């Protein structure tokens, strides 16, 4: 049974998509079967993996509204044990569309993923920068949430809101005997030369204790360039520091989950 991890933070530009793409690729490189769901209408994950809008048949939006089968919608990413369910801007209307159906809207994504869970070791969901319907339904579909936090001034700001949301989803899920845990807080875009940056790392570790991953993603040009070529940094620059950091993150996650059946 695959583990479903939502990559979420309502703050924009903190590294959700970069984490989703490169963590998925790193887990895949470690012989895990991985599915990445692009659940952000900006479709950055879809384009970062070289999938063009023109070539899309099925999307996560069609899957959720019932117009496409989830198994048939997973697109294989070349040369990797990685599949992706892509998206388009159409996903932004999903909330309105599902509200007009009879189904319990928050659980539709969960129900769809249920059909494919056995086919993968990890299923990652890249969430949009909001705490609206998309992120909420992703949290209702997940076993855990990974929170990327950009290493900058006021990093902790806004996290309380996210954690409150996670707690209320946990309560909802409990009623149905489901659980949502916090996979961890991932510090991203640390400028290693910045004293202020290390101070923020210190503050985040003090605040979240063991909840912070040991791996810290530093700023790296290769990370920024890789999406232009439609490949993860692990393929674009396999020997780069960034590539090693995402592998180290993948190892941490595999280790953290070793006691659970994934
Ligand atoms: N380690 C890094 N070093 C340098 N640049 C980075 C790094 N990680 C991410 N970036 C850049 O920061 C920007 C934001 O990253 P990303 O798109 O992953 O954030 P996001 O949280 O998904 O954004 P959004 O909220 O809009 O979905 C991108 O231009 C990305 O290339
Ligand atoms: Mg994004």
PDB file of C-alpha atoms and ligand atoms in Angstrom:
ATOM      1  CA  UNK A   1       0.000   0.000   0.000  1.00  0.00           C
ATOM      2  CA  UNK A   2       1.567   3.291  -1.073  1.00  0.00           C
ATOM      3  CA  UNK A   3       2.051   6.185   1.296  1.00  0.00           C
ATOM      4  CA  UNK A   4       0.328   9.393   0.229  1.00  0.00           C
ATOM      5  CA  UNK A   5       2.241  12.584   1.070  1.00  0.00           C
ATOM      6  CA  UNK A   6       0.852  16.074   0.420  1.00  0.00           C
ATOM      7  CA  UNK A   7       3.477  18.773  -0.176  1.00  0.00           C
ATOM      8  CA  UNK A   8       1.742  21.824   1.237  1.00  0.00           C
ATOM      9  CA  UNK A   9       2.225  25.391   2.401  1.00  0.00           C
ATOM     10  CA  UNK A  10      -0.221  28.182   1.604  1.00  0.00           C
ATOM     11  CA  UNK A  11       2.687  30.560   1.155  1.00  0.00           C
ATOM     12  CA  UNK A  12       3.716  30.939  -2.485  1.00  0.00           C
ATOM     13  CA  UNK A  13       7.178  30.218  -3.855  1.00  0.00           C
ATOM     14  CA  UNK A  14       8.544  28.277  -0.874  1.00  0.00           C
ATOM     15  CA  UNK A  15       9.656  25.261  -2.906  1.00  0.00           C
ATOM     16  CA  UNK A  16       6.592  22.979  -2.958  1.00  0.00           C
ATOM     17  CA  UNK A  17       6.883  22.133  -6.646  1.00  0.00           C
ATOM     18  CA  UNK A  18      10.680  21.892  -6.589  1.00  0.00           C
ATOM     19  CA  UNK A  19      10.427  19.500  -3.626  1.00  0.00           C
ATOM     20  CA  UNK A  20       7.644  17.450  -5.257  1.00  0.00           C
ATOM     21  CA  UNK A  21       9.546  16.969  -8.500  1.00  0.00           C
ATOM     22  CA  UNK A  22      12.997  16.302  -7.072  1.00  0.00           C
ATOM     23  CA  UNK A  23      11.907  14.202  -4.116  1.00  0.00           C
ATOM     24  CA  UNK A  24       9.774  12.057  -6.450  1.00  0.00           C
ATOM     25  CA  UNK A  25      12.710  11.602  -8.819  1.00  0.00           C
ATOM     26  CA  UNK A  26      15.037  10.734  -5.928  1.00  0.00           C
ATOM     27  CA  UNK A  27      12.639   8.184  -4.441  1.00  0.00           C
ATOM     28  CA  UNK A  28      12.251   6.694  -7.920  1.00  0.00           C
ATOM     29  CA  UNK A  29      16.039   6.503  -8.263  1.00  0.00           C
ATOM     30  CA  UNK A  30      16.031   4.439  -5.053  1.00  0.00           C
ATOM     31  CA  UNK A  31      13.860   1.802  -6.693  1.00  0.00           C
ATOM     32  CA  UNK A  32      10.607   3.058  -5.240  1.00  0.00           C
ATOM     33  CA  UNK A  33       7.539   3.187  -7.456  1.00  0.00           C
ATOM     34  CA  UNK A  34       6.368   6.768  -7.325  1.00  0.00           C
ATOM     35  CA  UNK A  35       3.287   8.642  -8.515  1.00  0.00           C
ATOM     36  CA  UNK A  36       3.298  12.424  -8.514  1.00  0.00           C
ATOM     37  CA  UNK A  37      -0.038  14.222  -8.693  1.00  0.00           C
ATOM     38  CA  UNK A  38       0.040  17.819  -9.907  1.00  0.00           C
ATOM     39  CA  UNK A  39      -2.761  19.381  -7.877  1.00  0.00           C
ATOM     40  CA  UNK A  40      -1.918  23.004  -8.596  1.00  0.00           C
ATOM     41  CA  UNK A  41      -3.632  24.748 -11.556  1.00  0.00           C
ATOM     42  CA  UNK A  42      -0.352  26.591 -12.225  1.00  0.00           C
ATOM     43  CA  UNK A  43       0.780  23.196 -13.600  1.00  0.00           C
ATOM     44  CA  UNK A  44       4.430  23.854 -12.729  1.00  0.00           C
ATOM     45  CA  UNK A  45       5.049  20.211 -11.820  1.00  0.00           C
ATOM     46  CA  UNK A  46       3.583  19.090 -15.139  1.00  0.00           C
ATOM     47  CA  UNK A  47       5.821  21.434 -17.147  1.00  0.00           C
ATOM     48  CA  UNK A  48       8.860  20.794 -14.918  1.00  0.00           C
ATOM     49  CA  UNK A  49       8.680  17.165 -16.015  1.00  0.00           C
ATOM     50  CA  UNK A  50       8.551  18.080 -19.687  1.00  0.00           C
ATOM     51  CA  UNK A  51       4.867  17.349 -20.249  1.00  0.00           C
ATOM     52  CA  UNK A  52       3.260  19.744 -22.693  1.00  0.00           C
ATOM     53  CA  UNK A  53      -0.318  20.911 -22.464  1.00  0.00           C
ATOM     54  CA  UNK A  54      -0.984  20.013 -26.105  1.00  0.00           C
ATOM     55  CA  UNK A  55      -0.145  16.350 -25.489  1.00  0.00           C
ATOM     56  CA  UNK A  56      -2.459  15.940 -22.487  1.00  0.00           C
ATOM     57  CA  UNK A  57      -5.378  13.524 -22.719  1.00  0.00           C
ATOM     58  CA  UNK A  58      -6.288  13.040 -19.092  1.00  0.00           C
ATOM     59  CA  UNK A  59      -5.741  15.331 -16.140  1.00  0.00           C
ATOM     60  CA  UNK A  60      -6.287  15.119 -12.397  1.00  0.00           C
ATOM     61  CA  UNK A  61      -9.309  17.371 -12.809  1.00  0.00           C
ATOM     62  CA  UNK A  62     -10.953  14.856 -15.167  1.00  0.00           C
ATOM     63  CA  UNK A  63     -10.079  12.064 -12.740  1.00  0.00           C
ATOM     64  CA  UNK A  64     -11.692  13.830  -9.782  1.00  0.00           C
ATOM     65  CA  UNK A  65     -14.900  14.740 -11.605  1.00  0.00           C
ATOM     66  CA  UNK A  66     -15.161  11.183 -12.916  1.00  0.00           C
ATOM     67  CA  UNK A  67     -14.436  11.796 -16.604  1.00  0.00           C
ATOM     68  CA  UNK A  68     -11.204   9.768 -16.578  1.00  0.00           C
ATOM     69  CA  UNK A  69      -9.919   6.639 -14.911  1.00  0.00           C
ATOM     70  CA  UNK A  70      -7.029   7.316 -12.529  1.00  0.00           C
ATOM     71  CA  UNK A  71      -4.978   4.302 -13.674  1.00  0.00           C
ATOM     72  CA  UNK A  72      -5.279   5.334 -17.304  1.00  0.00           C
ATOM     73  CA  UNK A  73      -4.357   8.926 -16.475  1.00  0.00           C
ATOM     74  CA  UNK A  74      -0.922   8.263 -15.017  1.00  0.00           C
ATOM     75  CA  UNK A  75       1.717   9.311 -17.560  1.00  0.00           C
ATOM     76  CA  UNK A  76       5.057   7.525 -17.366  1.00  0.00           C
ATOM     77  CA  UNK A  77       8.074   9.815 -17.056  1.00  0.00           C
ATOM     78  CA  UNK A  78      10.840   8.718 -19.430  1.00  0.00           C
ATOM     79  CA  UNK A  79      13.689   6.645 -17.939  1.00  0.00           C
ATOM     80  CA  UNK A  80      12.374   6.736 -14.376  1.00  0.00           C
ATOM     81  CA  UNK A  81      10.118   4.587 -12.181  1.00  0.00           C
ATOM     82  CA  UNK A  82       7.973   7.680 -11.906  1.00  0.00           C
ATOM     83  CA  UNK A  83       4.445   8.395 -13.132  1.00  0.00           C
ATOM     84  CA  UNK A  84       2.658  11.721 -13.037  1.00  0.00           C
ATOM     85  CA  UNK A  85      -0.969  12.710 -13.244  1.00  0.00           C
ATOM     86  CA  UNK A  86      -0.744  16.091 -14.940  1.00  0.00           C
ATOM     87  CA  UNK A  87      -2.956  19.115 -14.669  1.00  0.00           C
ATOM     88  CA  UNK A  88      -4.040  22.254 -16.475  1.00  0.00           C
ATOM     89  CA  UNK A  89      -5.452  25.625 -15.449  1.00  0.00           C
ATOM     90  CA  UNK A  90      -8.905  23.962 -15.642  1.00  0.00           C
ATOM     91  CA  UNK A  91      -8.189  22.526 -12.201  1.00  0.00           C
ATOM     92  CA  UNK A  92      -8.895  25.936 -10.704  1.00  0.00           C
ATOM     93  CA  UNK A  93     -12.647  25.383 -11.326  1.00  0.00           C
ATOM     94  CA  UNK A  94     -12.672  21.995  -9.628  1.00  0.00           C
ATOM     95  CA  UNK A  95     -14.086  23.231  -6.327  1.00  0.00           C
ATOM     96  CA  UNK A  96     -17.180  24.618  -8.035  1.00  0.00           C
ATOM     97  CA  UNK A  97     -17.660  21.549 -10.214  1.00  0.00           C
ATOM     98  CA  UNK A  98     -17.536  18.993  -7.420  1.00  0.00           C
ATOM     99  CA  UNK A  99     -19.762  21.052  -5.174  1.00  0.00           C
ATOM    100  CA  UNK A 100     -22.530  20.525  -7.686  1.00  0.00           C
ATOM    101  CA  UNK A 101     -22.296  16.754  -7.275  1.00  0.00           C
ATOM    102  CA  UNK A 102     -23.764  14.575  -4.567  1.00  0.00           C
ATOM    103  CA  UNK A 103     -20.412  13.188  -3.377  1.00  0.00           C
ATOM    104  CA  UNK A 104     -18.738  14.261  -0.177  1.00  0.00           C
ATOM    105  CA  UNK A 105     -16.414  16.664  -1.977  1.00  0.00           C
ATOM    106  CA  UNK A 106     -13.506  16.632   0.465  1.00  0.00           C
ATOM    107  CA  UNK A 107     -13.088  12.886   0.035  1.00  0.00           C
ATOM    108  CA  UNK A 108     -13.321  12.554  -3.753  1.00  0.00           C
ATOM    109  CA  UNK A 109      -9.567  12.737  -4.362  1.00  0.00           C
ATOM    110  CA  UNK A 110      -9.053  10.198  -1.577  1.00  0.00           C
ATOM    111  CA  UNK A 111     -11.562   7.834  -3.192  1.00  0.00           C
ATOM    112  CA  UNK A 112      -9.842   8.139  -6.575  1.00  0.00           C
ATOM    113  CA  UNK A 113      -6.378   7.508  -5.104  1.00  0.00           C
ATOM    114  CA  UNK A 114      -7.700   4.409  -3.293  1.00  0.00           C
ATOM    115  CA  UNK A 115      -7.949   2.668  -6.716  1.00  0.00           C
ATOM    116  CA  UNK A 116      -4.247   3.160  -7.465  1.00  0.00           C
ATOM    117  CA  UNK A 117      -2.648   3.041  -3.995  1.00  0.00           C
ATOM    118  CA  UNK A 118      -1.464  -0.542  -4.334  1.00  0.00           C
ATOM    119  CA  UNK A 119       0.449   0.225  -7.530  1.00  0.00           C
ATOM    120  CA  UNK A 120       2.965   2.577  -5.865  1.00  0.00           C
ATOM    121  CA  UNK A 121       5.277   2.880  -2.863  1.00  0.00           C
ATOM    122  CA  UNK A 122       4.836   6.651  -2.622  1.00  0.00           C
ATOM    123  CA  UNK A 123       2.198   9.006  -3.985  1.00  0.00           C
ATOM    124  CA  UNK A 124       3.132  12.689  -3.707  1.00  0.00           C
ATOM    125  CA  UNK A 125       0.649  15.529  -4.190  1.00  0.00           C
ATOM    126  CA  UNK A 126       1.950  18.997  -5.122  1.00  0.00           C
ATOM    127  CA  UNK A 127      -0.517  21.493  -3.607  1.00  0.00           C
ATOM    128  CA  UNK A 128      -1.229  25.090  -4.666  1.00  0.00           C
ATOM    129  CA  UNK A 129      -0.335  28.119  -2.511  1.00  0.00           C
ATOM    130  CA  UNK A 130      -3.658  28.378  -0.702  1.00  0.00           C
ATOM    131  CA  UNK A 131      -5.679  26.702   2.014  1.00  0.00           C
ATOM    132  CA  UNK A 132      -8.707  26.405  -0.252  1.00  0.00           C
ATOM    133  CA  UNK A 133     -10.551  23.390  -1.594  1.00  0.00           C
ATOM    134  CA  UNK A 134      -7.601  21.888  -3.465  1.00  0.00           C
ATOM    135  CA  UNK A 135      -5.206  21.839  -0.515  1.00  0.00           C
ATOM    136  CA  UNK A 136      -7.957  20.726   1.862  1.00  0.00           C
ATOM    137  CA  UNK A 137      -9.012  17.820  -0.332  1.00  0.00           C
ATOM    138  CA  UNK A 138      -5.323  16.871  -0.824  1.00  0.00           C
ATOM    139  CA  UNK A 139      -4.891  16.783   2.966  1.00  0.00           C
ATOM    140  CA  UNK A 140      -8.040  14.641   3.280  1.00  0.00           C
ATOM    141  CA  UNK A 141      -6.479  12.236   0.755  1.00  0.00           C
ATOM    142  CA  UNK A 142      -3.071  11.982   2.434  1.00  0.00           C
ATOM    143  CA  UNK A 143      -1.360   9.906   5.087  1.00  0.00           C
ATOM    144  CA  UNK A 144       1.069  12.720   5.871  1.00  0.00           C
ATOM    145  CA  UNK A 145       1.991  16.273   4.965  1.00  0.00           C
ATOM    146  CA  UNK A 146       5.455  17.556   4.134  1.00  0.00           C
ATOM    147  CA  UNK A 147       5.817  21.308   4.656  1.00  0.00           C
ATOM    148  CA  UNK A 148       8.543  23.137   2.734  1.00  0.00           C
ATOM    149  CA  UNK A 149       9.527  26.374   4.473  1.00  0.00           C
ATOM    150  CA  UNK A 150      11.666  28.954   2.737  1.00  0.00           C
ATOM    151  CA  UNK A 151      14.597  29.974   4.902  1.00  0.00           C
ATOM    152  CA  UNK A 152      13.921  33.682   5.118  1.00  0.00           C
ATOM    153  CA  UNK A 153      12.740  36.382   7.503  1.00  0.00           C
ATOM    154  CA  UNK A 154       9.315  35.557   9.023  1.00  0.00           C
ATOM    155  CA  UNK A 155       9.647  31.903   7.967  1.00  0.00           C
ATOM    156  CA  UNK A 156       7.466  30.735  10.856  1.00  0.00           C
ATOM    157  CA  UNK A 157       4.773  33.284  10.008  1.00  0.00           C
ATOM    158  CA  UNK A 158       1.773  31.612   8.449  1.00  0.00           C
ATOM    159  CA  UNK A 159       2.804  28.166   9.619  1.00  0.00           C
ATOM    160  CA  UNK A 160       0.436  28.394  12.581  1.00  0.00           C
ATOM    161  CA  UNK A 161      -2.435  28.823  10.149  1.00  0.00           C
ATOM    162  CA  UNK A 162      -1.277  25.802   8.158  1.00  0.00           C
ATOM    163  CA  UNK A 163      -0.867  23.701  11.299  1.00  0.00           C
ATOM    164  CA  UNK A 164      -4.331  24.726  12.538  1.00  0.00           C
ATOM    165  CA  UNK A 165      -5.738  23.595   9.196  1.00  0.00           C
ATOM    166  CA  UNK A 166      -3.863  20.293   9.475  1.00  0.00           C
ATOM    167  CA  UNK A 167      -5.274  19.789  12.983  1.00  0.00           C
ATOM    168  CA  UNK A 168      -8.855  20.388  11.864  1.00  0.00           C
ATOM    169  CA  UNK A 169      -8.387  17.962   8.931  1.00  0.00           C
ATOM    170  CA  UNK A 170      -6.955  15.428  11.391  1.00  0.00           C
ATOM    171  CA  UNK A 171     -10.143  15.748  13.459  1.00  0.00           C
ATOM    172  CA  UNK A 172     -12.362  15.252  10.380  1.00  0.00           C
ATOM    173  CA  UNK A 173     -10.350  12.235   9.294  1.00  0.00           C
ATOM    174  CA  UNK A 174     -10.477  10.651  12.721  1.00  0.00           C
ATOM    175  CA  UNK A 175     -14.259  10.425  12.491  1.00  0.00           C
ATOM    176  CA  UNK A 176     -13.745   8.157   9.475  1.00  0.00           C
ATOM    177  CA  UNK A 177     -10.844   6.279  11.130  1.00  0.00           C
ATOM    178  CA  UNK A 178      -8.203   7.823   8.877  1.00  0.00           C
ATOM    179  CA  UNK A 179      -4.996   9.496  10.034  1.00  0.00           C
ATOM    180  CA  UNK A 180      -2.893  12.399   8.806  1.00  0.00           C
ATOM    181  CA  UNK A 181       0.580  12.850  10.276  1.00  0.00           C
ATOM    182  CA  UNK A 182       3.199  15.515   9.717  1.00  0.00           C
ATOM    183  CA  UNK A 183       5.974  13.967   7.629  1.00  0.00           C
ATOM    184  CA  UNK A 184       8.239  16.876   8.415  1.00  0.00           C
ATOM    185  CA  UNK A 185       9.195  20.487   7.865  1.00  0.00           C
ATOM    186  CA  UNK A 186      11.721  20.913   5.070  1.00  0.00           C
ATOM    187  CA  UNK A 187      13.902  24.017   5.161  1.00  0.00           C
ATOM    188  CA  UNK A 188      14.469  25.232   1.612  1.00  0.00           C
ATOM    189  CA  UNK A 189      16.595  27.858  -0.125  1.00  0.00           C
ATOM    190  CA  UNK A 190      19.100  28.405   2.672  1.00  0.00           C
ATOM    191  CA  UNK A 191      21.915  30.704   1.611  1.00  0.00           C
ATOM    192  CA  UNK A 192      24.764  28.985   3.434  1.00  0.00           C
ATOM    193  CA  UNK A 193      26.814  32.195   3.595  1.00  0.00           C
ATOM    194  CA  UNK A 194      24.040  34.081   5.350  1.00  0.00           C
ATOM    195  CA  UNK A 195      24.283  34.414   9.112  1.00  0.00           C
ATOM    196  CA  UNK A 196      20.615  35.407   9.213  1.00  0.00           C
ATOM    197  CA  UNK A 197      19.773  32.225   7.283  1.00  0.00           C
ATOM    198  CA  UNK A 198      21.432  30.010   9.910  1.00  0.00           C
ATOM    199  CA  UNK A 199      19.628  31.959  12.626  1.00  0.00           C
ATOM    200  CA  UNK A 200      16.317  31.081  10.961  1.00  0.00           C
ATOM    201  CA  UNK A 201      17.381  27.404  10.746  1.00  0.00           C
ATOM    202  CA  UNK A 202      18.063  27.562  14.482  1.00  0.00           C
ATOM    203  CA  UNK A 203      14.644  29.115  15.186  1.00  0.00           C
ATOM    204  CA  UNK A 204      12.809  26.559  13.054  1.00  0.00           C
ATOM    205  CA  UNK A 205      14.624  23.664  14.738  1.00  0.00           C
ATOM    206  CA  UNK A 206      13.864  25.085  18.146  1.00  0.00           C
ATOM    207  CA  UNK A 207      10.196  25.467  17.235  1.00  0.00           C
ATOM    208  CA  UNK A 208       9.625  22.148  15.451  1.00  0.00           C
ATOM    209  CA  UNK A 209      12.357  20.053  17.130  1.00  0.00           C
ATOM    210  CA  UNK A 210      12.501  16.572  15.529  1.00  0.00           C
ATOM    211  CA  UNK A 211       9.802  17.647  13.099  1.00  0.00           C
ATOM    212  CA  UNK A 212      12.439  19.336  10.921  1.00  0.00           C
ATOM    213  CA  UNK A 213      14.259  17.149   8.401  1.00  0.00           C
ATOM    214  CA  UNK A 214      18.033  16.935   8.913  1.00  0.00           C
ATOM    215  CA  UNK A 215      18.420  17.636   5.202  1.00  0.00           C
ATOM    216  CA  UNK A 216      18.357  21.358   4.446  1.00  0.00           C
ATOM    217  CA  UNK A 217      17.975  22.428   0.830  1.00  0.00           C
ATOM    218  CA  UNK A 218      20.449  25.199   0.041  1.00  0.00           C
ATOM    219  CA  UNK A 219      20.061  27.705  -2.786  1.00  0.00           C
ATOM    220  CA  UNK A 220      21.351  26.231  -5.998  1.00  0.00           C
ATOM    221  CA  UNK A 221      21.301  27.413  -9.599  1.00  0.00           C
ATOM    222  CA  UNK A 222      20.942  23.884 -10.998  1.00  0.00           C
ATOM    223  CA  UNK A 223      17.603  23.587  -9.189  1.00  0.00           C
ATOM    224  CA  UNK A 224      16.351  26.691 -10.978  1.00  0.00           C
ATOM    225  CA  UNK A 225      17.636  25.603 -14.388  1.00  0.00           C
ATOM    226  CA  UNK A 226      16.464  21.984 -14.445  1.00  0.00           C
ATOM    227  CA  UNK A 227      12.721  22.729 -15.055  1.00  0.00           C
ATOM    228  CA  UNK A 228      13.607  24.627 -18.242  1.00  0.00           C
ATOM    229  CA  UNK A 229      14.814  21.301 -19.650  1.00  0.00           C
ATOM    230  CA  UNK A 230      11.776  19.423 -18.343  1.00  0.00           C
ATOM    231  CA  UNK A 231      13.826  17.160 -16.078  1.00  0.00           C
ATOM    232  CA  UNK A 232      14.514  16.920 -12.329  1.00  0.00           C
ATOM    233  CA  UNK A 233      17.826  18.218 -10.999  1.00  0.00           C
ATOM    234  CA  UNK A 234      18.865  14.635 -10.283  1.00  0.00           C
ATOM    235  CA  UNK A 235      18.974  14.107 -14.073  1.00  0.00           C
ATOM    236  CA  UNK A 236      20.019  17.598 -15.110  1.00  0.00           C
ATOM    237  CA  UNK A 237      22.994  17.777 -12.750  1.00  0.00           C
ATOM    238  CA  UNK A 238      23.357  14.385 -11.053  1.00  0.00           C
ATOM    239  CA  UNK A 239      26.558  15.365  -9.284  1.00  0.00           C
ATOM    240  CA  UNK A 240      25.344  18.733  -8.038  1.00  0.00           C
ATOM    241  CA  UNK A 241      24.954  19.529  -4.352  1.00  0.00           C
ATOM    242  CA  UNK A 242      21.199  19.904  -4.933  1.00  0.00           C
ATOM    243  CA  UNK A 243      20.947  16.435  -6.411  1.00  0.00           C
ATOM    244  CA  UNK A 244      22.707  14.973  -3.367  1.00  0.00           C
ATOM    245  CA  UNK A 245      20.454  16.919  -1.001  1.00  0.00           C
ATOM    246  CA  UNK A 246      17.244  15.594  -2.562  1.00  0.00           C
ATOM    247  CA  UNK A 247      18.664  12.061  -2.400  1.00  0.00           C
ATOM    248  CA  UNK A 248      19.447  12.616   1.253  1.00  0.00           C
ATOM    249  CA  UNK A 249      15.865  13.810   1.833  1.00  0.00           C
ATOM    250  CA  UNK A 250      14.528  10.714   0.066  1.00  0.00           C
ATOM    251  CA  UNK A 251      16.716   8.517   2.285  1.00  0.00           C
ATOM    252  CA  UNK A 252      15.387  10.256   5.399  1.00  0.00           C
ATOM    253  CA  UNK A 253      11.816   9.661   4.303  1.00  0.00           C
ATOM    254  CA  UNK A 254      12.450   6.011   3.478  1.00  0.00           C
ATOM    255  CA  UNK A 255      14.133   5.569   6.858  1.00  0.00           C
ATOM    256  CA  UNK A 256      11.332   7.353   8.754  1.00  0.00           C
ATOM    257  CA  UNK A 257       8.817   5.067   7.091  1.00  0.00           C
ATOM    258  CA  UNK A 258      10.849   1.861   7.354  1.00  0.00           C
ATOM    259  CA  UNK A 259       8.833   0.640  10.305  1.00  0.00           C
ATOM    260  CA  UNK A 260       5.584   1.223   8.444  1.00  0.00           C
ATOM    261  CA  UNK A 261       4.492  -0.882   5.504  1.00  0.00           C
ATOM    262  CA  UNK A 262       5.176   1.279   2.453  1.00  0.00           C
TER     263      UNK A 262
HETATM  264  N1  LIG B   1      17.032  25.297  -3.681  1.00  0.00           N
HETATM  265  C1  LIG B   1      16.722  26.278  -4.521  1.00  0.00           C
HETATM  266  N2  LIG B   1      17.683  27.122  -4.994  1.00  0.00           N
HETATM  267  C2  LIG B   1      17.361  28.114  -5.844  1.00  0.00           C
HETATM  268  N3  LIG B   1      16.139  28.356  -6.290  1.00  0.00           N
HETATM  269  C3  LIG B   1      15.138  27.563  -5.873  1.00  0.00           C
HETATM  270  C4  LIG B   1      15.372  26.476  -4.967  1.00  0.00           C
HETATM  271  N4  LIG B   1      14.192  25.866  -4.717  1.00  0.00           N
HETATM  272  C5  LIG B   1      13.272  26.536  -5.432  1.00  0.00           C
HETATM  273  N5  LIG B   1      13.828  27.550  -6.119  1.00  0.00           N
HETATM  274  C6  LIG B   1      13.141  28.498  -7.012  1.00  0.00           C
HETATM  275  O1  LIG B   1      12.196  29.242  -6.259  1.00  0.00           O
HETATM  276  C7  LIG B   1      11.025  29.457  -7.024  1.00  0.00           C
HETATM  277  C8  LIG B   1       9.822  28.900  -6.269  1.00  0.00           C
HETATM  278  O2  LIG B   1       9.947  27.499  -6.150  1.00  0.00           O
HETATM  279  P1  LIG B   1       8.695  26.532  -6.347  1.00  0.00           P
HETATM  280  O3  LIG B   1       8.012  26.802  -7.642  1.00  0.00           O
HETATM  281  O4  LIG B   1       9.152  25.144  -6.099  1.00  0.00           O
HETATM  282  O5  LIG B   1       7.788  27.030  -5.152  1.00  0.00           O
HETATM  283  P2  LIG B   1       6.248  26.688  -4.887  1.00  0.00           P
HETATM  284  O6  LIG B   1       6.061  26.707  -3.420  1.00  0.00           O
HETATM  285  O7  LIG B   1       5.857  25.471  -5.606  1.00  0.00           O
HETATM  286  O8  LIG B   1       5.545  27.944  -5.556  1.00  0.00           O
HETATM  287  P3  LIG B   1       3.947  28.139  -5.724  1.00  0.00           P
HETATM  288  O9  LIG B   1       3.451  28.480  -4.367  1.00  0.00           O
HETATM  289  O10 LIG B   1       3.810  29.252  -6.718  1.00  0.00           O
HETATM  290  O11 LIG B   1       3.394  26.833  -6.217  1.00  0.00           O
HETATM  291  C9  LIG B   1      11.248  28.782  -8.362  1.00  0.00           C
HETATM  292  O12 LIG B   1      11.681  29.736  -9.287  1.00  0.00           O
HETATM  293  C10 LIG B   1      12.357  27.784  -8.085  1.00  0.00           C
HETATM  294  O13 LIG B   1      13.165  27.519  -9.215  1.00  0.00           O
HETATM  295 MG1  LIG B   2       4.248  25.152  -6.912  1.00  0.00          MG
END
